[in-house]
Amino acid sequence: MHTVLSVNVNKIAWLRNARNGNEPNVGAASTKIIKAGATGITVHPRPDQRHIRPDDVYELSSITHSFSVEYNIEGNPTAGPQSNGYPGFMKLVRDTRPTQCTLVPDESSQLTSDHGWNLRESKHMETVSHFVNDLHELGCRVSIFVEADPEIVSLARQTQTDRIELFTGPWATAVENYGIKSSDATRCLEQYIKAADTAHALGLGVNAGHDLNLDNLSEFCRAVNVGEVSIGHALIADALDHGLVPVVQKYLDAIIRGCELRV
């Protein structure tokens, strides 16, 4: 199976929001990402609007539709309307009908998503099952964010979800702390292989995301039968790194051109 890439553009919006303007432009950046070969765009519109805002959600719905690529909206489906203008997660989904909706059990105060749904708890099973049904009625494919635990994956099947998204934070940590060839990283990777194999045996698609980067991505995709990876922070950081030198040169060239025209 060929693994496809959905790029999370939250950090582009976060940088824009730091100056309350429209630069960098999230829509323009997403268009470039699509033209570069990504097969989808992911957003995680949080209630505090720290990065992606409701108007971004609507604009990106139009852009992804025009390019016929996947639009993935992720977040906690229980997040309701806020006084800051956030209309509620499900309102955004109902209005835009994304290709895929990924359910994540994060709290508003979390810096980033750091755990999956604990489907061993009946309240979580009931919540996820309820929203999976609602999203299917809207025509969305549904993925739920889970740990690399075969038992949790088996429980996920009971929610009627279409896919799972494996939380890859532990894999990234193992590689960073011990090295990609270490026994610790190997044992960690084996858990992902088991979880993905369990999902496929149950008829579930497998996505993966969180802290995947150029150091750990290839080995993960080699070993784990995953259909889609969602990557944001590392990709944007690498864009700064790999693109910084030519951009500095462009600014220097602009200065030189201006000086040459100085009267």
Coordinates of C-alpha atoms in Angstrom, one line a residue:
M1 CA 0.0 0.0 0.0
H2 CA 1.3 3.5 -0.9
T3 CA 1.2 5.9 2.0
V4 CA -0.2 9.4 1.2
L5 CA 0.6 12.7 2.9
S6 CA -1.8 15.2 4.5
V7 CA -0.1 18.3 5.6
N8 CA -1.4 20.0 8.8
V9 CA -1.2 23.8 8.3
N10 CA -1.9 24.8 11.9
K11 CA 1.6 26.3 12.4
I12 CA 1.2 28.5 9.3
A13 CA -1.9 30.0 10.9
W14 CA -0.1 30.3 14.2
L15 CA 2.7 32.3 12.6
R16 CA 0.1 34.6 10.9
N17 CA -1.8 35.2 14.1
A18 CA 1.4 36.4 15.8
R19 CA 1.0 39.7 13.9
N20 CA -2.8 39.8 13.4
G21 CA -2.4 40.2 9.7
N22 CA -2.7 37.8 6.8
E23 CA 0.9 36.9 6.3
P24 CA 1.8 34.1 5.8
N25 CA -1.5 33.4 4.0
V26 CA -2.9 30.0 5.0
G27 CA -4.8 29.5 1.8
A28 CA -1.9 30.4 -0.5
A29 CA 0.4 28.2 1.5
S30 CA -2.0 25.3 1.3
T31 CA -2.3 25.8 -2.5
K32 CA 1.5 25.5 -2.8
I33 CA 1.5 22.4 -0.6
I34 CA -1.1 20.7 -2.8
K35 CA 0.7 21.7 -6.0
A36 CA 3.9 20.2 -4.4
G37 CA 2.2 16.8 -4.3
A38 CA 0.4 16.5 -0.9
T39 CA -2.8 14.6 -1.3
G40 CA -4.6 16.4 1.5
I41 CA -4.8 19.3 4.0
T42 CA -5.4 18.8 7.7
V43 CA -6.6 21.5 10.2
H44 CA -7.2 21.2 13.9
P45 CA -9.4 24.2 14.8
R46 CA -9.1 24.6 18.6
P47 CA -11.7 26.5 20.6
D48 CA -9.1 29.2 21.7
Q49 CA -8.3 29.9 18.0
R50 CA -4.6 29.8 18.7
H51 CA -3.9 29.0 15.0
I52 CA -6.7 27.8 12.6
R53 CA -9.7 30.1 12.7
P54 CA -13.2 29.4 11.5
D55 CA -12.7 31.5 8.4
D56 CA -9.7 29.4 7.5
V57 CA -11.8 26.2 7.8
Y58 CA -14.2 27.6 5.3
E59 CA -11.6 28.9 2.9
L60 CA -9.6 25.6 3.0
S61 CA -12.8 23.7 2.3
S62 CA -13.2 25.6 -0.9
I63 CA -9.5 25.2 -1.9
T64 CA -9.3 21.5 -1.3
H65 CA -12.6 21.0 -3.2
S66 CA -11.3 22.9 -6.2
F67 CA -8.2 20.7 -6.3
S68 CA -10.2 17.5 -5.6
V69 CA -7.9 16.6 -2.6
E70 CA -8.7 15.3 0.8
Y71 CA -9.8 17.8 3.5
N72 CA -9.3 16.4 7.0
I73 CA -10.7 18.3 10.0
E74 CA -9.5 17.0 13.4
G75 CA -10.4 17.8 16.9
N76 CA -12.6 17.1 19.9
P77 CA -16.2 16.7 18.7
T78 CA -17.5 17.8 22.1
A79 CA -16.0 21.3 21.8
G80 CA -18.9 23.7 21.7
P81 CA -19.4 27.4 20.9
Q82 CA -17.1 29.9 22.6
S83 CA -17.5 33.6 23.3
N84 CA -14.5 34.4 21.1
G85 CA -16.5 33.4 18.0
Y86 CA -15.6 29.8 17.8
P87 CA -18.8 28.2 16.6
G88 CA -18.2 24.7 17.9
F89 CA -16.4 21.8 16.3
M90 CA -19.4 20.0 14.9
K91 CA -20.8 23.3 13.5
L92 CA -17.6 23.7 11.4
V93 CA -17.8 20.1 10.2
R94 CA -21.5 20.3 9.3
D95 CA -20.9 23.5 7.3
T96 CA -17.9 22.1 5.4
R97 CA -18.5 18.4 5.1
P98 CA -14.8 17.4 5.0
T99 CA -13.6 14.3 3.3
Q100 CA -12.4 13.0 6.6
C101 CA -13.0 13.9 10.2
T102 CA -10.5 12.7 12.8
L103 CA -11.8 12.6 16.4
V104 CA -9.2 13.6 19.0
P105 CA -9.8 13.6 22.8
D106 CA -7.8 16.7 23.6
E107 CA -8.7 19.4 26.1
S108 CA -8.8 23.1 25.2
S109 CA -5.8 23.8 27.5
Q110 CA -3.5 21.1 25.9
L111 CA -0.5 22.4 24.1
T112 CA -0.8 19.6 21.6
S113 CA -2.6 16.2 21.2
D114 CA -0.7 13.7 23.4
H115 CA -3.0 10.7 23.8
G116 CA -5.7 8.7 22.1
W117 CA -9.2 7.8 23.1
N118 CA -9.3 5.3 26.0
L119 CA -12.1 3.1 24.6
R120 CA -11.9 0.8 27.6
E121 CA -13.9 3.5 29.4
S122 CA -17.6 3.3 28.5
K123 CA -18.1 7.0 28.5
H124 CA -15.4 7.4 25.8
M125 CA -16.8 4.5 23.8
E126 CA -20.3 6.1 23.9
T127 CA -19.0 9.5 23.0
V128 CA -17.0 8.3 20.0
S129 CA -19.7 6.0 18.8
H130 CA -22.3 8.8 18.9
F131 CA -20.2 11.2 16.9
V132 CA -19.1 8.5 14.4
N133 CA -22.7 8.0 13.6
D134 CA -23.4 11.7 13.3
L135 CA -20.4 12.2 11.0
H136 CA -21.4 9.3 8.8
E137 CA -24.8 10.9 8.3
L138 CA -22.9 14.0 7.1
G139 CA -21.0 11.8 4.5
C140 CA -17.7 12.1 6.2
R141 CA -15.1 9.3 6.5
V142 CA -14.2 9.0 10.2
S143 CA -10.9 8.3 11.8
I144 CA -10.3 8.1 15.6
F145 CA -7.0 8.9 17.3
V146 CA -5.8 6.0 19.4
E147 CA -2.7 4.5 21.0
A148 CA -0.8 1.7 19.3
D149 CA -2.6 -0.9 21.5
P150 CA -4.3 -3.9 19.7
E151 CA -7.0 -4.1 22.3
I152 CA -7.9 -0.4 21.8
V153 CA -7.9 -1.0 18.1
S154 CA -10.3 -3.9 18.5
L155 CA -12.6 -1.7 20.5
A156 CA -12.4 1.0 17.9
R157 CA -14.0 -1.3 15.4
Q158 CA -17.1 -1.4 17.7
T159 CA -17.6 2.4 17.2
Q160 CA -18.1 1.8 13.4
T161 CA -15.3 4.2 12.6
D162 CA -13.7 3.8 9.1
R163 CA -10.2 4.3 10.2
I164 CA -7.9 4.8 13.2
E165 CA -5.1 7.3 13.5
L166 CA -2.2 5.9 15.4
F167 CA -0.6 8.3 17.8
T168 CA 3.1 8.2 16.9
G169 CA 4.5 10.4 19.7
P170 CA 6.0 7.4 21.5
W171 CA 7.7 6.2 18.3
A172 CA 9.3 9.7 17.8
T173 CA 10.4 9.8 21.4
A174 CA 12.0 6.4 21.2
V175 CA 13.9 7.3 18.1
E176 CA 15.1 10.7 19.5
N177 CA 16.1 9.3 22.9
Y178 CA 17.7 5.9 21.9
G179 CA 18.3 6.0 18.1
I180 CA 16.4 4.5 15.3
K181 CA 18.3 1.2 15.4
S182 CA 18.0 0.8 19.1
S183 CA 16.2 -2.1 20.8
D184 CA 13.9 0.4 22.5
A185 CA 12.9 1.9 19.1
T186 CA 12.5 -1.6 17.6
R187 CA 10.2 -2.8 20.4
C188 CA 8.2 0.4 20.1
L189 CA 7.8 -0.1 16.3
E190 CA 6.6 -3.7 16.9
Q191 CA 3.7 -2.3 18.8
Y192 CA 2.7 -0.2 15.8
I193 CA 3.0 -3.1 13.5
K194 CA 0.7 -5.2 15.7
A195 CA -1.8 -2.4 16.1
A196 CA -1.9 -1.7 12.3
D197 CA -2.2 -5.4 11.5
T198 CA -5.0 -5.8 14.0
A199 CA -6.8 -2.8 12.3
H200 CA -6.5 -4.2 8.8
A201 CA -7.7 -7.6 10.0
L202 CA -10.8 -5.9 11.3
G203 CA -11.4 -4.0 8.1
L204 CA -10.2 -0.6 9.4
G205 CA -8.0 1.8 7.5
V206 CA -4.9 3.0 9.3
N207 CA -3.6 6.6 9.5
A208 CA -0.7 7.9 11.6
G209 CA 0.4 11.2 13.0
H210 CA 2.2 13.2 15.6
D211 CA 5.9 14.1 15.7
L212 CA 6.7 12.2 12.5
N213 CA 9.7 13.8 10.9
L214 CA 12.5 13.2 8.4
D215 CA 14.4 11.2 11.0
N216 CA 11.7 8.7 11.7
L217 CA 9.2 8.7 8.9
S218 CA 10.8 6.4 6.3
E219 CA 11.4 3.6 8.8
F220 CA 7.9 3.9 10.1
C221 CA 6.4 3.7 6.6
R222 CA 8.7 0.8 5.8
A223 CA 7.6 -1.2 8.7
V224 CA 3.9 -0.2 9.3
N225 CA 1.2 -0.7 6.8
V226 CA -0.2 2.8 7.0
G227 CA -2.4 4.5 4.4
E228 CA -2.0 8.1 5.4
V229 CA 0.3 10.2 7.5
S230 CA -0.6 13.7 8.8
I231 CA 2.4 15.9 9.4
G232 CA 2.5 19.6 10.4
H233 CA 5.0 20.9 12.9
A234 CA 8.1 19.1 11.7
L235 CA 7.3 19.8 8.1
I236 CA 6.9 23.5 8.6
A237 CA 10.0 23.6 10.7
D238 CA 11.9 21.8 8.0
A239 CA 10.6 24.2 5.4
L240 CA 12.2 27.1 7.4
D241 CA 15.5 25.1 7.6
H242 CA 15.7 23.9 4.0
G243 CA 14.3 27.1 2.6
L244 CA 16.0 29.7 4.7
V245 CA 19.2 30.1 2.7
P246 CA 17.5 30.7 -0.6
V247 CA 15.1 33.2 1.0
V248 CA 17.9 35.1 2.6
Q249 CA 19.6 35.3 -0.8
K250 CA 16.4 36.6 -2.4
Y251 CA 16.3 39.4 0.2
L252 CA 19.9 40.3 -0.4
D253 CA 19.2 40.3 -4.2
A254 CA 16.3 42.7 -3.6
I255 CA 18.6 45.0 -1.6
I256 CA 21.2 44.9 -4.4
R257 CA 18.6 45.7 -7.1
G258 CA 17.3 48.6 -5.0
C259 CA 20.8 50.0 -4.4
E260 CA 21.7 49.7 -8.1
L261 CA 18.6 51.8 -9.0
R262 CA 19.3 54.4 -6.3
V263 CA 19.7 57.9 -7.8

